[in-house]
Amino acid sequence: MILEAAGVTKRFGAFTAVGNVSFSVREGEFFTLVGPSGSGKTTLLRMLVGMEKPTEGDLLLRGKIINAVPANRRPTCMVFQSLALFPHMSVGANVEFPMEIAGRPPDERRTRAWELLAQLHLDPNRYYDKNIAQCSGGERQRVALARALAYDPEIIFFDEPLSAIDARLRKFLQKEIKDIQRRTGKTFCYVTHSLEEAMVMSDRIAILRAGKIEQIGTPSEIYAEPKNAFVAEFMGEVNLLPVTGCVPRDNAPGAGEWTASLGKTLTLKLPSPLTVGETRKLLIRPESLRFLAEGERADNEIGVRIVNEFLLGSRTQYHVEASNGAALTVERLREDRPPETGGNLSRLGWDLADSQLLET
Ligand code: ATP
């Protein structure tokens, strides 16, 4: 393990911003801390970087406690949201700055800066002498990354570096940053409020809520098995129906009659049993819902009215309303059969294996 947090807490007065958090980051890993605003991501990152000391617990770099080692004495560096480039200096001078501080000779600095710029797809012939003020947002982002790599740090930390960049360029840079991490084999520790961004880039993700880690896992583990409704909801477009256990119609485990969503009774088959009166969230992904043809069956079926339909490239998204008033999102491939409507209602179905009962 290159980096470990062991029971780390940070309190500001009586307020606990980070509460007893433990995790470890592996050498060469792309590790992302993700969570909504105020969940403690920046506070945790500031402790990992050395800009803040934990109130309790330990931070370890290669097994050595580094709680009190200041940022400038750690073999790590940080790429900020604001990038913190020197605006009056050229691209080349910005990238060479860490090597200048380290006392490297000018020839070596220049050669390395050219290498790094080329690696980040900034043609050194064009960019080396260019002023930072003349660079676009995406170019500045790459200069900041080249400068971070010029420190040759053991870990590079990133604090929401793409949040101010427009959506198309952001997607491109996400792939570039991931690609650079792969090529350099460096350990990257990244903070974002976007789970989508975390999913694209990371080897593993830690999801924070109110200063605590809710779940740690690979993107596919988190996608396949979100630990609770908070994590599932944070993943974006998912259907989470509140279901409350009532008297099971038959005693078959998991199946039976349950009060589902908005208080009306629907007969649903559930993937695991409820106890009477208990309310949980039923997770059904939009792509797991399908419109049923005449005579076609599914474990669960409900009548729905299609409210809206959107084309999303290769998929079509339907916003539907169940007869009990619940709103659901359905996503089908464009080549799938369009929904059949009898009167105004379509039959929507899903199979038990495609739904999960989550803690709220
Ligand atoms: P965002 O995505 O909005 O940046 P975040 O997840 O990074 O949020 P933090 O900035 O770590 O959240 O803040 C976590 C909580 O700690 C917030 O409620 C914040 O108000 C509080 N907090 C952070 N720094 C301080 C401080 N110096 N003094 C008091 N409270 C603070």
mmCIF file of C-alpha atoms and ligand atoms in Angstrom:
data_model
loop_
_atom_site.group_PDB
_atom_site.id
_atom_site.type_symbol
_atom_site.label_atom_id
_atom_site.label_comp_id
_atom_site.label_asym_id
_atom_site.label_seq_id
_atom_site.Cartn_x
_atom_site.Cartn_y
_atom_site.Cartn_z
ATOM 1 C CA MET A 1 0.000 0.000 0.000
ATOM 2 C CA ILE A 2 1.370 3.380 -0.916
ATOM 3 C CA LEU A 3 -1.096 5.450 1.124
ATOM 4 C CA GLU A 4 -3.307 4.600 4.076
ATOM 5 C CA ALA A 5 -5.849 6.456 6.180
ATOM 6 C CA ALA A 6 -6.455 4.721 9.509
ATOM 7 C CA GLY A 7 -9.424 5.989 11.522
ATOM 8 C CA VAL A 8 -8.945 9.556 10.289
ATOM 9 C CA THR A 9 -11.205 12.217 11.814
ATOM 10 C CA LYS A 10 -11.219 15.964 11.242
ATOM 11 C CA ARG A 11 -13.253 18.213 13.502
ATOM 12 C CA PHE A 12 -13.763 21.953 13.122
ATOM 13 C CA GLY A 13 -14.927 22.968 16.629
ATOM 14 C CA ALA A 14 -17.883 20.706 17.438
ATOM 15 C CA PHE A 15 -18.450 19.862 13.750
ATOM 16 C CA THR A 16 -17.066 16.604 12.368
ATOM 17 C CA ALA A 17 -16.185 17.107 8.669
ATOM 18 C CA VAL A 18 -14.516 13.681 8.328
ATOM 19 C CA GLY A 19 -15.422 10.933 10.800
ATOM 20 C CA ASN A 20 -13.254 7.869 11.431
ATOM 21 C CA VAL A 21 -12.427 7.132 7.826
ATOM 22 C CA SER A 22 -10.159 4.217 6.855
ATOM 23 C CA PHE A 23 -8.973 3.149 3.407
ATOM 24 C CA SER A 24 -5.800 2.353 1.540
ATOM 25 C CA VAL A 25 -4.549 3.271 -1.911
ATOM 26 C CA ARG A 26 -2.480 0.778 -3.896
ATOM 27 C CA GLU A 27 0.695 1.591 -5.782
ATOM 28 C CA GLY A 28 -0.077 2.652 -9.382
ATOM 29 C CA GLU A 29 -3.798 2.899 -8.722
ATOM 30 C CA PHE A 30 -6.288 5.525 -9.887
ATOM 31 C CA PHE A 31 -8.250 6.068 -6.665
ATOM 32 C CA THR A 32 -11.155 8.510 -6.511
ATOM 33 C CA LEU A 33 -12.970 10.109 -3.596
ATOM 34 C CA VAL A 34 -16.459 11.010 -4.690
ATOM 35 C CA GLY A 35 -19.402 12.531 -2.840
ATOM 36 C CA PRO A 36 -21.909 15.357 -2.895
ATOM 37 C CA SER A 37 -21.059 18.904 -1.864
ATOM 38 C CA GLY A 38 -20.102 19.107 1.814
ATOM 39 C CA SER A 39 -19.419 15.381 2.185
ATOM 40 C CA GLY A 40 -15.817 16.039 3.289
ATOM 41 C CA LYS A 41 -13.863 15.269 0.095
ATOM 42 C CA THR A 42 -11.727 18.418 0.134
ATOM 43 C CA THR A 43 -11.081 18.167 3.867
ATOM 44 C CA LEU A 44 -9.915 14.579 3.452
ATOM 45 C CA LEU A 45 -7.777 15.466 0.440
ATOM 46 C CA ARG A 46 -6.193 18.405 2.306
ATOM 47 C CA MET A 47 -5.147 15.973 5.052
ATOM 48 C CA LEU A 48 -3.785 13.468 2.522
ATOM 49 C CA VAL A 49 -1.759 16.236 0.879
ATOM 50 C CA GLY A 50 -0.499 17.719 4.154
ATOM 51 C CA MET A 51 -2.384 21.022 4.114
ATOM 52 C CA GLU A 52 -4.376 20.016 7.198
ATOM 53 C CA LYS A 53 -3.653 17.739 10.175
ATOM 54 C CA PRO A 54 -6.117 15.045 11.285
ATOM 55 C CA THR A 55 -7.773 15.568 14.676
ATOM 56 C CA GLU A 56 -7.571 11.815 15.236
ATOM 57 C CA GLY A 57 -6.203 8.827 13.358
ATOM 58 C CA ASP A 58 -3.148 8.326 11.190
ATOM 59 C CA LEU A 59 -2.066 8.893 7.602
ATOM 60 C CA LEU A 60 0.662 6.608 6.353
ATOM 61 C CA LEU A 61 2.848 6.836 3.257
ATOM 62 C CA ARG A 62 4.516 3.492 2.547
ATOM 63 C CA GLY A 63 3.802 2.486 6.139
ATOM 64 C CA LYS A 64 5.305 5.623 7.752
ATOM 65 C CA ILE A 65 3.074 8.016 9.690
ATOM 66 C CA ILE A 66 3.029 11.413 7.951
ATOM 67 C CA ASN A 67 0.324 13.239 9.965
ATOM 68 C CA ALA A 68 2.551 16.195 10.811
ATOM 69 C CA VAL A 69 4.695 16.320 7.645
ATOM 70 C CA PRO A 70 3.790 19.549 5.788
ATOM 71 C CA ALA A 71 2.789 19.464 2.103
ATOM 72 C CA ASN A 72 6.113 20.825 0.826
ATOM 73 C CA ARG A 73 8.061 18.071 2.635
ATOM 74 C CA ARG A 74 6.015 15.228 1.141
ATOM 75 C CA PRO A 75 6.906 13.416 -2.091
ATOM 76 C CA THR A 76 3.422 14.136 -3.420
ATOM 77 C CA CYS A 77 1.825 17.026 -5.273
ATOM 78 C CA MET A 78 -1.576 18.389 -6.116
ATOM 79 C CA VAL A 79 -3.403 19.671 -9.198
ATOM 80 C CA PHE A 80 -5.965 22.228 -8.052
ATOM 81 C CA GLN A 81 -9.299 23.177 -9.587
ATOM 82 C CA SER A 82 -7.817 26.627 -10.234
ATOM 83 C CA LEU A 83 -4.687 24.876 -11.657
ATOM 84 C CA ALA A 84 -2.485 27.510 -9.915
ATOM 85 C CA LEU A 85 -0.296 28.044 -12.986
ATOM 86 C CA PHE A 86 1.956 31.115 -13.167
ATOM 87 C CA PRO A 87 0.062 33.360 -15.604
ATOM 88 C CA HIS A 88 3.012 35.621 -16.435
ATOM 89 C CA MET A 89 5.244 32.674 -17.391
ATOM 90 C CA SER A 90 5.448 30.601 -20.563
ATOM 91 C CA VAL A 91 4.174 27.034 -20.775
ATOM 92 C CA GLY A 92 7.775 25.773 -20.776
ATOM 93 C CA ALA A 93 8.724 27.834 -17.706
ATOM 94 C CA ASN A 94 5.665 26.549 -15.834
ATOM 95 C CA VAL A 95 6.562 22.927 -16.563
ATOM 96 C CA GLU A 96 10.227 23.491 -15.698
ATOM 97 C CA PHE A 97 9.460 25.266 -12.434
ATOM 98 C CA PRO A 98 9.521 22.148 -10.170
ATOM 99 C CA MET A 99 12.828 21.051 -11.707
ATOM 100 C CA GLU A 100 14.283 24.537 -11.253
ATOM 101 C CA ILE A 101 13.325 24.434 -7.557
ATOM 102 C CA ALA A 102 15.000 21.027 -7.335
ATOM 103 C CA GLY A 103 18.184 22.576 -8.830
ATOM 104 C CA ARG A 104 18.225 20.564 -12.064
ATOM 105 C CA PRO A 105 20.484 21.998 -14.833
ATOM 106 C CA PRO A 106 18.753 24.032 -17.628
ATOM 107 C CA ASP A 107 19.463 21.490 -20.408
ATOM 108 C CA GLU A 108 17.932 18.638 -18.448
ATOM 109 C CA ARG A 109 14.922 20.782 -17.510
ATOM 110 C CA ARG A 110 14.264 21.719 -21.112
ATOM 111 C CA THR A 111 14.590 18.156 -22.405
ATOM 112 C CA ARG A 112 12.214 16.847 -19.743
ATOM 113 C CA ALA A 113 9.699 19.679 -20.326
ATOM 114 C CA TRP A 114 9.683 18.860 -24.075
ATOM 115 C CA GLU A 115 9.128 15.191 -23.286
ATOM 116 C CA LEU A 116 6.275 15.937 -20.905
ATOM 117 C CA LEU A 117 4.566 18.396 -23.268
ATOM 118 C CA ALA A 118 4.758 15.890 -26.122
ATOM 119 C CA GLN A 119 3.402 13.165 -23.821
ATOM 120 C CA LEU A 120 0.411 15.388 -23.045
ATOM 121 C CA HIS A 121 -0.253 16.102 -26.726
ATOM 122 C CA LEU A 122 0.945 19.705 -26.532
ATOM 123 C CA ASP A 123 3.353 20.008 -29.458
ATOM 124 C CA PRO A 124 6.457 21.542 -27.770
ATOM 125 C CA ASN A 125 7.382 23.444 -30.961
ATOM 126 C CA ARG A 126 4.113 25.320 -30.640
ATOM 127 C CA TYR A 127 3.559 25.429 -26.905
ATOM 128 C CA TYR A 128 6.937 25.649 -25.176
ATOM 129 C CA ASP A 129 7.227 29.440 -25.605
ATOM 130 C CA LYS A 130 3.515 30.179 -25.557
ATOM 131 C CA ASN A 131 2.186 32.317 -22.729
ATOM 132 C CA ILE A 132 -0.219 30.675 -20.276
ATOM 133 C CA ALA A 133 -2.686 33.522 -20.846
ATOM 134 C CA GLN A 134 -2.909 32.473 -24.537
ATOM 135 C CA CYS A 135 -3.805 28.849 -23.728
ATOM 136 C CA SER A 136 -7.343 27.454 -23.685
ATOM 137 C CA GLY A 137 -8.845 25.851 -20.555
ATOM 138 C CA GLY A 138 -8.070 22.349 -21.796
ATOM 139 C CA GLU A 139 -4.488 23.292 -22.689
ATOM 140 C CA ARG A 140 -3.915 24.853 -19.278
ATOM 141 C CA GLN A 141 -5.234 21.666 -17.721
ATOM 142 C CA ARG A 142 -2.599 19.666 -19.573
ATOM 143 C CA VAL A 143 0.143 22.146 -18.645
ATOM 144 C CA ALA A 144 -0.858 21.770 -14.985
ATOM 145 C CA LEU A 145 -0.612 18.005 -15.319
ATOM 146 C CA ALA A 146 2.764 18.250 -17.084
ATOM 147 C CA ARG A 147 4.020 20.461 -14.245
ATOM 148 C CA ALA A 148 2.737 17.968 -11.646
ATOM 149 C CA LEU A 149 4.555 15.148 -13.467
ATOM 150 C CA ALA A 150 7.716 17.279 -13.570
ATOM 151 C CA TYR A 151 7.894 16.990 -9.762
ATOM 152 C CA ASP A 152 8.161 13.236 -10.307
ATOM 153 C CA PRO A 153 5.962 12.727 -7.244
ATOM 154 C CA GLU A 154 5.003 9.373 -5.740
ATOM 155 C CA ILE A 155 1.321 10.379 -5.779
ATOM 156 C CA ILE A 156 -0.500 13.114 -7.664
ATOM 157 C CA PHE A 157 -3.641 14.423 -5.961
ATOM 158 C CA PHE A 158 -6.349 16.173 -7.968
ATOM 159 C CA ASP A 159 -9.027 18.453 -6.520
ATOM 160 C CA GLU A 160 -11.901 18.601 -9.057
ATOM 161 C CA PRO A 161 -9.550 19.699 -11.852
ATOM 162 C CA LEU A 162 -12.176 19.455 -14.610
ATOM 163 C CA SER A 163 -15.171 21.038 -12.936
ATOM 164 C CA ALA A 164 -14.793 24.398 -14.722
ATOM 165 C CA ILE A 165 -14.362 22.851 -18.187
ATOM 166 C CA ASP A 166 -17.229 22.391 -20.666
ATOM 167 C CA ALA A 167 -18.803 18.942 -20.974
ATOM 168 C CA ARG A 168 -17.245 17.801 -24.272
ATOM 169 C CA LEU A 169 -13.698 18.772 -23.408
ATOM 170 C CA ARG A 170 -14.192 17.362 -19.916
ATOM 171 C CA LYS A 171 -15.002 13.918 -21.328
ATOM 172 C CA PHE A 172 -11.931 14.087 -23.574
ATOM 173 C CA LEU A 173 -9.640 15.155 -20.713
ATOM 174 C CA GLN A 174 -11.024 12.436 -18.421
ATOM 175 C CA LYS A 175 -9.803 9.842 -20.900
ATOM 176 C CA GLU A 176 -6.485 11.666 -21.341
ATOM 177 C CA ILE A 177 -5.806 11.851 -17.603
ATOM 178 C CA LYS A 178 -6.650 8.168 -17.246
ATOM 179 C CA ASP A 179 -4.409 7.360 -20.197
ATOM 180 C CA ILE A 180 -1.499 9.341 -18.711
ATOM 181 C CA GLN A 181 -1.954 7.563 -15.392
ATOM 182 C CA ARG A 182 -1.770 4.200 -17.181
ATOM 183 C CA ARG A 183 1.249 5.167 -19.220
ATOM 184 C CA THR A 184 3.221 6.678 -16.330
ATOM 185 C CA GLY A 185 2.159 4.035 -13.797
ATOM 186 C CA LYS A 186 1.873 6.820 -11.153
ATOM 187 C CA THR A 187 -0.592 6.664 -8.300
ATOM 188 C CA PHE A 188 -3.392 9.190 -8.850
ATOM 189 C CA CYS A 189 -5.773 10.188 -6.074
ATOM 190 C CA TYR A 190 -8.651 12.201 -7.479
ATOM 191 C CA VAL A 191 -11.585 14.112 -5.980
ATOM 192 C CA THR A 192 -14.827 14.785 -7.817
ATOM 193 C CA HIS A 193 -18.518 15.235 -7.038
ATOM 194 C CA SER A 194 -19.395 13.363 -10.245
ATOM 195 C CA LEU A 195 -19.771 9.615 -9.916
ATOM 196 C CA GLU A 196 -19.933 9.422 -13.701
ATOM 197 C CA GLU A 197 -16.465 11.004 -13.920
ATOM 198 C CA ALA A 198 -15.198 8.681 -11.186
ATOM 199 C CA MET A 199 -16.590 5.644 -13.028
ATOM 200 C CA VAL A 200 -14.802 6.539 -16.280
ATOM 201 C CA MET A 201 -11.392 7.133 -14.751
ATOM 202 C CA SER A 202 -10.926 5.119 -11.598
ATOM 203 C CA ASP A 203 -9.610 1.709 -10.671
ATOM 204 C CA ARG A 204 -11.411 2.088 -7.323
ATOM 205 C CA ILE A 205 -13.828 4.602 -5.881
ATOM 206 C CA ALA A 206 -14.645 5.600 -2.298
ATOM 207 C CA ILE A 207 -18.095 7.176 -1.925
ATOM 208 C CA LEU A 208 -18.411 9.712 0.881
ATOM 209 C CA ARG A 209 -21.525 10.933 2.634
ATOM 210 C CA ALA A 210 -21.449 13.356 5.564
ATOM 211 C CA GLY A 211 -17.794 12.641 6.336
ATOM 212 C CA LYS A 212 -18.116 8.852 6.219
ATOM 213 C CA ILE A 213 -17.266 6.309 3.543
ATOM 214 C CA GLU A 214 -20.423 4.577 2.335
ATOM 215 C CA GLN A 215 -18.777 2.153 -0.073
ATOM 216 C CA ILE A 216 -15.376 1.391 -1.606
ATOM 217 C CA GLY A 217 -15.058 -0.672 -4.761
ATOM 218 C CA THR A 218 -14.280 -0.874 -8.438
ATOM 219 C CA PRO A 219 -16.700 0.957 -10.739
ATOM 220 C CA SER A 220 -18.271 -2.335 -11.801
ATOM 221 C CA GLU A 221 -18.663 -3.530 -8.175
ATOM 222 C CA ILE A 222 -20.378 -0.276 -7.236
ATOM 223 C CA TYR A 223 -22.564 -0.363 -10.324
ATOM 224 C CA ALA A 224 -23.567 -3.998 -9.852
ATOM 225 C CA GLU A 225 -24.014 -3.933 -6.076
ATOM 226 C CA PRO A 226 -24.622 -0.483 -4.644
ATOM 227 C CA LYS A 227 -24.614 -0.885 -0.880
ATOM 228 C CA ASN A 228 -27.607 1.341 -0.248
ATOM 229 C CA ALA A 229 -30.098 3.723 -1.848
ATOM 230 C CA PHE A 230 -27.768 6.721 -1.375
ATOM 231 C CA VAL A 231 -25.068 5.099 -3.514
ATOM 232 C CA ALA A 232 -27.605 3.906 -6.112
ATOM 233 C CA GLU A 233 -29.210 7.337 -6.342
ATOM 234 C CA PHE A 234 -25.806 8.955 -6.666
ATOM 235 C CA MET A 235 -25.195 6.806 -9.757
ATOM 236 C CA GLY A 236 -27.704 8.891 -11.678
ATOM 237 C CA GLU A 237 -30.660 7.575 -13.643
ATOM 238 C CA VAL A 238 -31.953 4.654 -11.611
ATOM 239 C CA ASN A 239 -35.458 3.765 -10.468
ATOM 240 C CA LEU A 240 -35.822 3.480 -6.703
ATOM 241 C CA LEU A 241 -39.323 2.479 -5.658
ATOM 242 C CA PRO A 242 -40.181 2.590 -1.971
ATOM 243 C CA VAL A 243 -41.706 -0.756 -1.050
ATOM 244 C CA THR A 244 -43.287 -1.584 2.285
ATOM 245 C CA GLY A 245 -43.814 -5.111 3.514
ATOM 246 C CA CYS A 246 -47.438 -6.061 4.118
ATOM 247 C CA VAL A 247 -49.148 -9.418 4.422
ATOM 248 C CA PRO A 248 -47.570 -11.814 1.961
ATOM 249 C CA ARG A 249 -50.225 -13.444 -0.197
ATOM 250 C CA ASP A 250 -48.421 -16.764 -0.293
ATOM 251 C CA ASN A 251 -45.633 -17.741 2.004
ATOM 252 C CA ALA A 252 -43.054 -18.151 -0.724
ATOM 253 C CA PRO A 253 -39.938 -16.276 0.429
ATOM 254 C CA GLY A 254 -39.494 -12.993 -1.370
ATOM 255 C CA ALA A 255 -42.632 -13.204 -3.407
ATOM 256 C CA GLY A 256 -46.046 -11.974 -2.442
ATOM 257 C CA GLU A 257 -48.141 -8.904 -2.124
ATOM 258 C CA TRP A 258 -46.386 -5.775 -1.027
ATOM 259 C CA THR A 259 -47.315 -2.150 -0.763
ATOM 260 C CA ALA A 260 -45.146 -0.541 -3.381
ATOM 261 C CA SER A 261 -44.550 3.096 -4.078
ATOM 262 C CA LEU A 262 -46.924 5.930 -3.268
ATOM 263 C CA GLY A 263 -48.977 3.833 -0.908
ATOM 264 C CA LYS A 264 -51.102 1.783 -3.315
ATOM 265 C CA THR A 265 -50.901 -1.968 -3.160
ATOM 266 C CA LEU A 266 -49.237 -3.688 -6.088
ATOM 267 C CA THR A 267 -48.419 -7.333 -6.271
ATOM 268 C CA LEU A 268 -44.690 -7.418 -6.787
ATOM 269 C CA LYS A 269 -42.216 -10.230 -6.634
ATOM 270 C CA LEU A 270 -39.201 -9.033 -4.711
ATOM 271 C CA PRO A 271 -35.631 -10.342 -4.860
ATOM 272 C CA SER A 272 -35.506 -10.848 -1.063
ATOM 273 C CA PRO A 273 -38.145 -10.910 1.678
ATOM 274 C CA LEU A 274 -39.341 -7.930 3.676
ATOM 275 C CA THR A 275 -40.746 -8.009 7.170
ATOM 276 C CA VAL A 276 -44.234 -6.654 7.694
ATOM 277 C CA GLY A 277 -44.196 -2.856 7.900
ATOM 278 C CA GLU A 278 -40.569 -2.505 6.838
ATOM 279 C CA THR A 279 -39.860 0.009 4.024
ATOM 280 C CA ARG A 280 -36.932 -0.491 1.654
ATOM 281 C CA LYS A 281 -35.988 0.806 -1.791
ATOM 282 C CA LEU A 282 -36.344 -1.443 -4.814
ATOM 283 C CA LEU A 283 -33.633 -0.685 -7.381
ATOM 284 C CA ILE A 284 -34.490 -1.308 -11.031
ATOM 285 C CA ARG A 285 -32.152 0.077 -13.671
ATOM 286 C CA PRO A 286 -33.818 1.815 -16.647
ATOM 287 C CA GLU A 287 -32.267 -0.733 -19.030
ATOM 288 C CA SER A 288 -33.728 -3.644 -17.004
ATOM 289 C CA LEU A 289 -37.282 -2.511 -17.677
ATOM 290 C CA ARG A 290 -38.908 -3.688 -20.891
ATOM 291 C CA PHE A 291 -42.189 -3.111 -22.644
ATOM 292 C CA LEU A 292 -44.014 -6.422 -22.968
ATOM 293 C CA ALA A 293 -45.575 -7.641 -26.190
ATOM 294 C CA GLU A 294 -48.986 -9.320 -26.094
ATOM 295 C CA GLY A 295 -48.655 -12.653 -24.346
ATOM 296 C CA GLU A 296 -45.100 -11.921 -23.135
ATOM 297 C CA ARG A 297 -44.539 -12.440 -19.401
ATOM 298 C CA ALA A 298 -42.099 -11.074 -16.797
ATOM 299 C CA ASP A 299 -41.763 -11.723 -13.040
ATOM 300 C CA ASN A 300 -43.245 -8.287 -12.384
ATOM 301 C CA GLU A 301 -45.633 -6.415 -14.637
ATOM 302 C CA ILE A 302 -47.301 -3.039 -14.260
ATOM 303 C CA GLY A 303 -49.420 -0.871 -16.516
ATOM 304 C CA VAL A 304 -47.815 2.452 -17.437
ATOM 305 C CA ARG A 305 -48.580 5.529 -19.468
ATOM 306 C CA ILE A 306 -45.734 6.975 -21.561
ATOM 307 C CA VAL A 307 -45.258 10.619 -20.596
ATOM 308 C CA ASN A 308 -42.167 11.489 -22.641
ATOM 309 C CA GLU A 309 -39.752 9.914 -25.063
ATOM 310 C CA PHE A 310 -36.190 11.070 -25.816
ATOM 311 C CA LEU A 311 -33.621 9.849 -28.308
ATOM 312 C CA LEU A 312 -30.179 9.435 -26.714
ATOM 313 C CA GLY A 313 -28.068 8.338 -29.670
ATOM 314 C CA SER A 314 -28.334 4.560 -29.821
ATOM 315 C CA ARG A 315 -30.919 4.400 -27.010
ATOM 316 C CA THR A 316 -34.391 5.707 -26.419
ATOM 317 C CA GLN A 317 -35.373 6.909 -22.974
ATOM 318 C CA TYR A 318 -39.014 6.789 -21.897
ATOM 319 C CA HIS A 319 -40.439 8.598 -18.902
ATOM 320 C CA VAL A 320 -43.476 6.634 -17.801
ATOM 321 C CA GLU A 321 -46.082 6.862 -15.082
ATOM 322 C CA ALA A 322 -47.414 3.753 -13.380
ATOM 323 C CA SER A 323 -51.129 3.488 -12.733
ATOM 324 C CA ASN A 324 -50.428 4.169 -9.052
ATOM 325 C CA GLY A 325 -48.716 7.464 -9.981
ATOM 326 C CA ALA A 326 -45.080 6.360 -9.597
ATOM 327 C CA ALA A 327 -42.649 7.845 -12.163
ATOM 328 C CA LEU A 328 -40.163 5.482 -13.815
ATOM 329 C CA THR A 329 -37.438 5.797 -16.423
ATOM 330 C CA VAL A 330 -37.053 3.113 -19.095
ATOM 331 C CA GLU A 331 -34.149 2.859 -21.505
ATOM 332 C CA ARG A 332 -34.228 0.662 -24.582
ATOM 333 C CA LEU A 333 -31.945 0.280 -27.570
ATOM 334 C CA ARG A 334 -33.327 2.041 -30.605
ATOM 335 C CA GLU A 335 -33.680 -1.197 -32.508
ATOM 336 C CA ASP A 336 -35.847 -2.715 -29.725
ATOM 337 C CA ARG A 337 -39.527 -3.125 -30.402
ATOM 338 C CA PRO A 338 -41.431 0.073 -29.581
ATOM 339 C CA PRO A 339 -43.950 -0.215 -26.744
ATOM 340 C CA GLU A 340 -47.412 -1.533 -27.558
ATOM 341 C CA THR A 341 -50.165 0.621 -26.212
ATOM 342 C CA GLY A 342 -53.588 -0.748 -25.404
ATOM 343 C CA GLY A 343 -55.832 2.263 -24.905
ATOM 344 C CA ASN A 344 -53.228 4.536 -23.468
ATOM 345 C CA LEU A 345 -51.415 1.965 -21.325
ATOM 346 C CA SER A 346 -48.355 -0.133 -22.042
ATOM 347 C CA ARG A 347 -47.318 -3.170 -20.043
ATOM 348 C CA LEU A 348 -43.913 -2.757 -18.443
ATOM 349 C CA GLY A 349 -42.079 -5.734 -16.993
ATOM 350 C CA TRP A 350 -38.890 -6.709 -15.219
ATOM 351 C CA ASP A 351 -37.379 -9.913 -13.917
ATOM 352 C CA LEU A 352 -36.481 -10.645 -10.315
ATOM 353 C CA ALA A 353 -32.799 -11.045 -11.136
ATOM 354 C CA ASP A 354 -32.727 -7.468 -12.441
ATOM 355 C CA SER A 355 -33.894 -5.797 -9.244
ATOM 356 C CA GLN A 356 -32.317 -5.354 -5.820
ATOM 357 C CA LEU A 357 -33.776 -4.455 -2.436
ATOM 358 C CA LEU A 358 -31.603 -1.781 -0.814
ATOM 359 C CA GLU A 359 -31.350 -0.225 2.618
ATOM 360 C CA THR A 360 -32.453 3.407 2.521
HETATM 361 P P1 ATP B 1 -17.546 20.550 -2.136
HETATM 362 O O1 ATP B 1 -17.801 19.488 -3.174
HETATM 363 O O2 ATP B 1 -18.686 21.529 -2.024
HETATM 364 O O3 ATP B 1 -16.200 21.189 -2.246
HETATM 365 P P2 ATP B 1 -16.600 18.782 -0.042
HETATM 366 O O4 ATP B 1 -17.167 17.405 -0.084
HETATM 367 O O5 ATP B 1 -15.236 18.980 -0.567
HETATM 368 O O6 ATP B 1 -17.611 19.788 -0.707
HETATM 369 P P3 ATP B 1 -15.550 19.916 2.377
HETATM 370 O O7 ATP B 1 -15.069 21.180 1.754
HETATM 371 O O8 ATP B 1 -14.543 18.913 2.783
HETATM 372 O O9 ATP B 1 -16.667 19.228 1.479
HETATM 373 O O10 ATP B 1 -16.397 20.302 3.661
HETATM 374 C C1 ATP B 1 -17.015 19.335 4.492
HETATM 375 C C2 ATP B 1 -17.742 20.050 5.610
HETATM 376 O O11 ATP B 1 -16.781 20.641 6.496
HETATM 377 C C3 ATP B 1 -18.630 21.174 5.129
HETATM 378 O O12 ATP B 1 -19.843 21.136 5.889
HETATM 379 C C4 ATP B 1 -17.828 22.423 5.408
HETATM 380 O O13 ATP B 1 -18.688 23.526 5.687
HETATM 381 C C5 ATP B 1 -17.032 22.030 6.631
HETATM 382 N N1 ATP B 1 -15.728 22.723 6.693
HETATM 383 C C6 ATP B 1 -14.722 22.603 5.795
HETATM 384 N N2 ATP B 1 -13.659 23.364 6.159
HETATM 385 C C7 ATP B 1 -14.010 23.994 7.307
HETATM 386 C C8 ATP B 1 -13.345 24.920 8.186
HETATM 387 N N3 ATP B 1 -12.105 25.342 7.961
HETATM 388 N N4 ATP B 1 -14.023 25.329 9.272
HETATM 389 C C9 ATP B 1 -15.286 24.894 9.535
HETATM 390 N N5 ATP B 1 -15.964 24.018 8.750
HETATM 391 C C10 ATP B 1 -15.345 23.579 7.648
#
